[in-house]
Amino acid sequence: MKKILVLFSYLLHPIFIPLFGALIYLFGADSYLESLPKYLLLAQIVLITIFIPLTMLYFLRAMGKVDSIMVSQASQRKIPMLVQIFLMLLLLAKSVTFSALTELFFFYLGGVLSALLAFIFLFSKVKVSIHTLAVSSLTVFVIALSIHNNTNLIYLIALLILFNGLVASSRLVMKAHTSKELLMGFAIGIFPQVALLRFWL
């Protein structure tokens, strides 16, 4: 059971959440984009939010700046988080724009705000759980998307709620976070998403 729980920390790693959100937005709900633009957009998202950050993490690990892809030490998180925030802002400026992809734009913007809050906490040596932050923000986005498009995503929402619990349990089993850090992650993931709903829901 422990090995299964640990698996969720990797499958639902925060680095994959922007892609999951885009996949649900483009294919799991009503979307006006044609097939080719969808796949081009996904390619950009994979490059900017997964490939470049992973390359940077492996480089930092080779330099001895981080211990693993999980970046377990609070002091090691500042550079990866700053780079991730910059890349997300670049994506919002060039590809996932307000005028073209409004719903996805605000999901990503909420993610940036959450990441900034988590980054600020690092200066107080508080290691907010980025895993619970990411999964909870995705859950709010899917619930709002279901309401916005009047689309029945109840099974997906139920699955995401289950994933929230599994990810939190996984982080506890791995002794990566305290219960307080997990709860802070949930709160910081949820609140920006909820605050931005008034602009698109």
PDB file of N, CA and C in Angstrom, residues 143-192:
ATOM      1  N   ILE A 143     -14.243  21.804 -11.364  1.00  0.00           N
ATOM      2  CA  ILE A 143     -15.595  22.064 -10.847  1.00  0.00           C
ATOM      3  C   ILE A 143     -16.171  23.315 -11.509  1.00  0.00           C
ATOM      4  N   ALA A 144     -15.372  24.370 -11.569  1.00  0.00           N
ATOM      5  CA  ALA A 144     -15.822  25.623 -12.182  1.00  0.00           C
ATOM      6  C   ALA A 144     -16.066  25.451 -13.674  1.00  0.00           C
ATOM      7  N   LEU A 145     -15.230  24.683 -14.340  1.00  0.00           N
ATOM      8  CA  LEU A 145     -15.380  24.433 -15.776  1.00  0.00           C
ATOM      9  C   LEU A 145     -16.673  23.669 -16.050  1.00  0.00           C
ATOM     10  N   SER A 146     -16.981  22.722 -15.176  1.00  0.00           N
ATOM     11  CA  SER A 146     -18.220  21.962 -15.315  1.00  0.00           C
ATOM     12  C   SER A 146     -19.441  22.875 -15.209  1.00  0.00           C
ATOM     13  N   ILE A 147     -19.397  23.804 -14.263  1.00  0.00           N
ATOM     14  CA  ILE A 147     -20.503  24.757 -14.087  1.00  0.00           C
ATOM     15  C   ILE A 147     -20.566  25.723 -15.259  1.00  0.00           C
ATOM     16  N   HIS A 148     -19.403  26.237 -15.655  1.00  0.00           N
ATOM     17  CA  HIS A 148     -19.321  27.246 -16.714  1.00  0.00           C
ATOM     18  C   HIS A 148     -19.867  26.720 -18.045  1.00  0.00           C
ATOM     19  N   ASN A 149     -19.508  25.485 -18.374  1.00  0.00           N
ATOM     20  CA  ASN A 149     -19.917  24.903 -19.657  1.00  0.00           C
ATOM     21  C   ASN A 149     -21.181  24.049 -19.552  1.00  0.00           C
ATOM     22  N   ASN A 150     -21.737  23.986 -18.340  1.00  0.00           N
ATOM     23  CA  ASN A 150     -22.908  23.144 -18.106  1.00  0.00           C
ATOM     24  C   ASN A 150     -22.649  21.718 -18.595  1.00  0.00           C
ATOM     25  N   THR A 151     -21.458  21.210 -18.226  1.00  0.00           N
ATOM     26  CA  THR A 151     -21.012  19.887 -18.643  1.00  0.00           C
ATOM     27  C   THR A 151     -20.916  18.976 -17.429  1.00  0.00           C
ATOM     28  N   ASN A 152     -21.385  17.746 -17.586  1.00  0.00           N
ATOM     29  CA  ASN A 152     -21.356  16.791 -16.480  1.00  0.00           C
ATOM     30  C   ASN A 152     -19.973  16.156 -16.359  1.00  0.00           C
ATOM     31  N   LEU A 153     -19.204  16.668 -15.417  1.00  0.00           N
ATOM     32  CA  LEU A 153     -17.867  16.129 -15.153  1.00  0.00           C
ATOM     33  C   LEU A 153     -17.807  15.514 -13.749  1.00  0.00           C
ATOM     34  N   ILE A 154     -18.940  15.029 -13.278  1.00  0.00           N
ATOM     35  CA  ILE A 154     -19.048  14.580 -11.892  1.00  0.00           C
ATOM     36  C   ILE A 154     -18.075  13.451 -11.568  1.00  0.00           C
ATOM     37  N   TYR A 155     -17.875  12.529 -12.513  1.00  0.00           N
ATOM     38  CA  TYR A 155     -16.962  11.407 -12.243  1.00  0.00           C
ATOM     39  C   TYR A 155     -15.516  11.885 -12.166  1.00  0.00           C
ATOM     40  N   LEU A 156     -15.171  12.804 -13.024  1.00  0.00           N
ATOM     41  CA  LEU A 156     -13.828  13.364 -13.004  1.00  0.00           C
ATOM     42  C   LEU A 156     -13.598  14.163 -11.720  1.00  0.00           C
ATOM     43  N   ILE A 157     -14.608  14.923 -11.309  1.00  0.00           N
ATOM     44  CA  ILE A 157     -14.504  15.703 -10.073  1.00  0.00           C
ATOM     45  C   ILE A 157     -14.339  14.774  -8.876  1.00  0.00           C
ATOM     46  N   ALA A 158     -15.129  13.698  -8.835  1.00  0.00           N
ATOM     47  CA  ALA A 158     -15.020  12.727  -7.739  1.00  0.00           C
ATOM     48  C   ALA A 158     -13.627  12.101  -7.715  1.00  0.00           C
ATOM     49  N   LEU A 159     -13.096  11.806  -8.902  1.00  0.00           N
ATOM     50  CA  LEU A 159     -11.757  11.220  -8.995  1.00  0.00           C
ATOM     51  C   LEU A 159     -10.696  12.195  -8.489  1.00  0.00           C
ATOM     52  N   LEU A 160     -10.851  13.459  -8.836  1.00  0.00           N
ATOM     53  CA  LEU A 160      -9.887  14.469  -8.392  1.00  0.00           C
ATOM     54  C   LEU A 160      -9.943  14.661  -6.881  1.00  0.00           C
ATOM     55  N   ILE A 161     -11.141  14.620  -6.322  1.00  0.00           N
ATOM     56  CA  ILE A 161     -11.268  14.728  -4.861  1.00  0.00           C
ATOM     57  C   ILE A 161     -10.563  13.553  -4.191  1.00  0.00           C
ATOM     58  N   LEU A 162     -10.728  12.369  -4.772  1.00  0.00           N
ATOM     59  CA  LEU A 162     -10.019  11.189  -4.267  1.00  0.00           C
ATOM     60  C   LEU A 162      -8.507  11.384  -4.380  1.00  0.00           C
ATOM     61  N   PHE A 163      -8.065  11.934  -5.510  1.00  0.00           N
ATOM     62  CA  PHE A 163      -6.637  12.172  -5.724  1.00  0.00           C
ATOM     63  C   PHE A 163      -6.071  13.154  -4.695  1.00  0.00           C
ATOM     64  N   ASN A 164      -6.878  14.128  -4.287  1.00  0.00           N
ATOM     65  CA  ASN A 164      -6.428  15.060  -3.255  1.00  0.00           C
ATOM     66  C   ASN A 164      -6.037  14.312  -1.986  1.00  0.00           C
ATOM     67  N   GLY A 165      -6.887  13.378  -1.606  1.00  0.00           N
ATOM     68  CA  GLY A 165      -6.612  12.584  -0.414  1.00  0.00           C
ATOM     69  C   GLY A 165      -5.421  11.665  -0.595  1.00  0.00           C
ATOM     70  N   LEU A 166      -5.321  11.046  -1.759  1.00  0.00           N
ATOM     71  CA  LEU A 166      -4.217  10.122  -2.025  1.00  0.00           C
ATOM     72  C   LEU A 166      -2.873  10.842  -2.080  1.00  0.00           C
ATOM     73  N   VAL A 167      -2.862  12.016  -2.688  1.00  0.00           N
ATOM     74  CA  VAL A 167      -1.615  12.785  -2.763  1.00  0.00           C
ATOM     75  C   VAL A 167      -1.181  13.228  -1.368  1.00  0.00           C
ATOM     76  N   ALA A 168      -2.126  13.705  -0.568  1.00  0.00           N
ATOM     77  CA  ALA A 168      -1.797  14.120   0.793  1.00  0.00           C
ATOM     78  C   ALA A 168      -1.265  12.940   1.602  1.00  0.00           C
ATOM     79  N   SER A 169      -1.916  11.786   1.467  1.00  0.00           N
ATOM     80  CA  SER A 169      -1.466  10.579   2.177  1.00  0.00           C
ATOM     81  C   SER A 169      -0.080  10.169   1.703  1.00  0.00           C
ATOM     82  N   SER A 170       0.154  10.307   0.394  1.00  0.00           N
ATOM     83  CA  SER A 170       1.448   9.966  -0.176  1.00  0.00           C
ATOM     84  C   SER A 170       2.557  10.826   0.411  1.00  0.00           C
ATOM     85  N   ARG A 171       2.302  12.117   0.527  1.00  0.00           N
ATOM     86  CA  ARG A 171       3.313  13.027   1.059  1.00  0.00           C
ATOM     87  C   ARG A 171       3.596  12.755   2.537  1.00  0.00           C
ATOM     88  N   LEU A 172       2.553  12.326   3.266  1.00  0.00           N
ATOM     89  CA  LEU A 172       2.749  11.969   4.670  1.00  0.00           C
ATOM     90  C   LEU A 172       3.555  10.681   4.793  1.00  0.00           C
ATOM     91  N   VAL A 173       3.225   9.694   3.956  1.00  0.00           N
ATOM     92  CA  VAL A 173       3.936   8.409   3.979  1.00  0.00           C
ATOM     93  C   VAL A 173       5.414   8.612   3.648  1.00  0.00           C
ATOM     94  N   MET A 174       5.684   9.511   2.710  1.00  0.00           N
ATOM     95  CA  MET A 174       7.064   9.786   2.321  1.00  0.00           C
ATOM     96  C   MET A 174       7.785  10.710   3.313  1.00  0.00           C
ATOM     97  N   LYS A 175       7.026  11.186   4.319  1.00  0.00           N
ATOM     98  CA  LYS A 175       7.556  12.102   5.331  1.00  0.00           C
ATOM     99  C   LYS A 175       8.123  13.366   4.693  1.00  0.00           C
ATOM    100  N   ALA A 176       7.468  13.787   3.613  1.00  0.00           N
ATOM    101  CA  ALA A 176       7.909  14.975   2.896  1.00  0.00           C
ATOM    102  C   ALA A 176       7.325  16.248   3.499  1.00  0.00           C
ATOM    103  N   HIS A 177       6.179  16.116   4.187  1.00  0.00           N
ATOM    104  CA  HIS A 177       5.501  17.286   4.751  1.00  0.00           C
ATOM    105  C   HIS A 177       4.816  16.930   6.054  1.00  0.00           C
ATOM    106  N   THR A 178       4.554  17.968   6.830  1.00  0.00           N
ATOM    107  CA  THR A 178       3.709  17.819   8.009  1.00  0.00           C
ATOM    108  C   THR A 178       2.255  18.042   7.590  1.00  0.00           C
ATOM    109  N   SER A 179       1.331  17.712   8.467  1.00  0.00           N
ATOM    110  CA  SER A 179      -0.096  17.939   8.177  1.00  0.00           C
ATOM    111  C   SER A 179      -0.374  19.419   7.947  1.00  0.00           C
ATOM    112  N   LYS A 180       0.306  20.277   8.704  1.00  0.00           N
ATOM    113  CA  LYS A 180       0.132  21.722   8.547  1.00  0.00           C
ATOM    114  C   LYS A 180       0.554  22.181   7.156  1.00  0.00           C
ATOM    115  N   GLU A 181       1.676  21.683   6.676  1.00  0.00           N
ATOM    116  CA  GLU A 181       2.167  22.067   5.352  1.00  0.00           C
ATOM    117  C   GLU A 181       1.235  21.583   4.249  1.00  0.00           C
ATOM    118  N   LEU A 182       0.639  20.402   4.452  1.00  0.00           N
ATOM    119  CA  LEU A 182      -0.323  19.882   3.481  1.00  0.00           C
ATOM    120  C   LEU A 182      -1.577  20.749   3.434  1.00  0.00           C
ATOM    121  N   LEU A 183      -2.085  21.122   4.610  1.00  0.00           N
ATOM    122  CA  LEU A 183      -3.278  21.959   4.679  1.00  0.00           C
ATOM    123  C   LEU A 183      -3.024  23.340   4.090  1.00  0.00           C
ATOM    124  N   MET A 184      -1.836  23.858   4.331  1.00  0.00           N
ATOM    125  CA  MET A 184      -1.485  25.150   3.738  1.00  0.00           C
ATOM    126  C   MET A 184      -1.441  25.041   2.215  1.00  0.00           C
ATOM    127  N   GLY A 185      -0.958  23.917   1.716  1.00  0.00           N
ATOM    128  CA  GLY A 185      -0.943  23.699   0.280  1.00  0.00           C
ATOM    129  C   GLY A 185      -2.347  23.692  -0.305  1.00  0.00           C
ATOM    130  N   PHE A 186      -3.255  22.973   0.366  1.00  0.00           N
ATOM    131  CA  PHE A 186      -4.654  22.953  -0.078  1.00  0.00           C
ATOM    132  C   PHE A 186      -5.219  24.370  -0.133  1.00  0.00           C
ATOM    133  N   ALA A 187      -5.023  25.132   0.945  1.00  0.00           N
ATOM    134  CA  ALA A 187      -5.589  26.477   1.040  1.00  0.00           C
ATOM    135  C   ALA A 187      -5.016  27.405  -0.022  1.00  0.00           C
ATOM    136  N   ILE A 188      -3.688  27.368  -0.189  1.00  0.00           N
ATOM    137  CA  ILE A 188      -3.045  28.258  -1.151  1.00  0.00           C
ATOM    138  C   ILE A 188      -3.385  27.859  -2.588  1.00  0.00           C
ATOM    139  N   GLY A 189      -3.690  26.587  -2.818  1.00  0.00           N
ATOM    140  CA  GLY A 189      -4.116  26.151  -4.142  1.00  0.00           C
ATOM    141  C   GLY A 189      -5.543  26.557  -4.463  1.00  0.00           C
ATOM    142  N   ILE A 190      -6.395  26.508  -3.453  1.00  0.00           N
ATOM    143  CA  ILE A 190      -7.825  26.760  -3.663  1.00  0.00           C
ATOM    144  C   ILE A 190      -8.155  28.244  -3.743  1.00  0.00           C
ATOM    145  N   PHE A 191      -7.648  29.046  -2.816  1.00  0.00           N
ATOM    146  CA  PHE A 191      -8.095  30.431  -2.685  1.00  0.00           C
ATOM    147  C   PHE A 191      -7.874  31.292  -3.933  1.00  0.00           C
ATOM    148  N   PRO A 192      -6.705  31.279  -4.580  1.00  0.00           N
ATOM    149  CA  PRO A 192      -6.562  32.083  -5.806  1.00  0.00           C
ATOM    150  C   PRO A 192      -7.520  31.657  -6.915  1.00  0.00           C
TER     151      PRO A 192
END
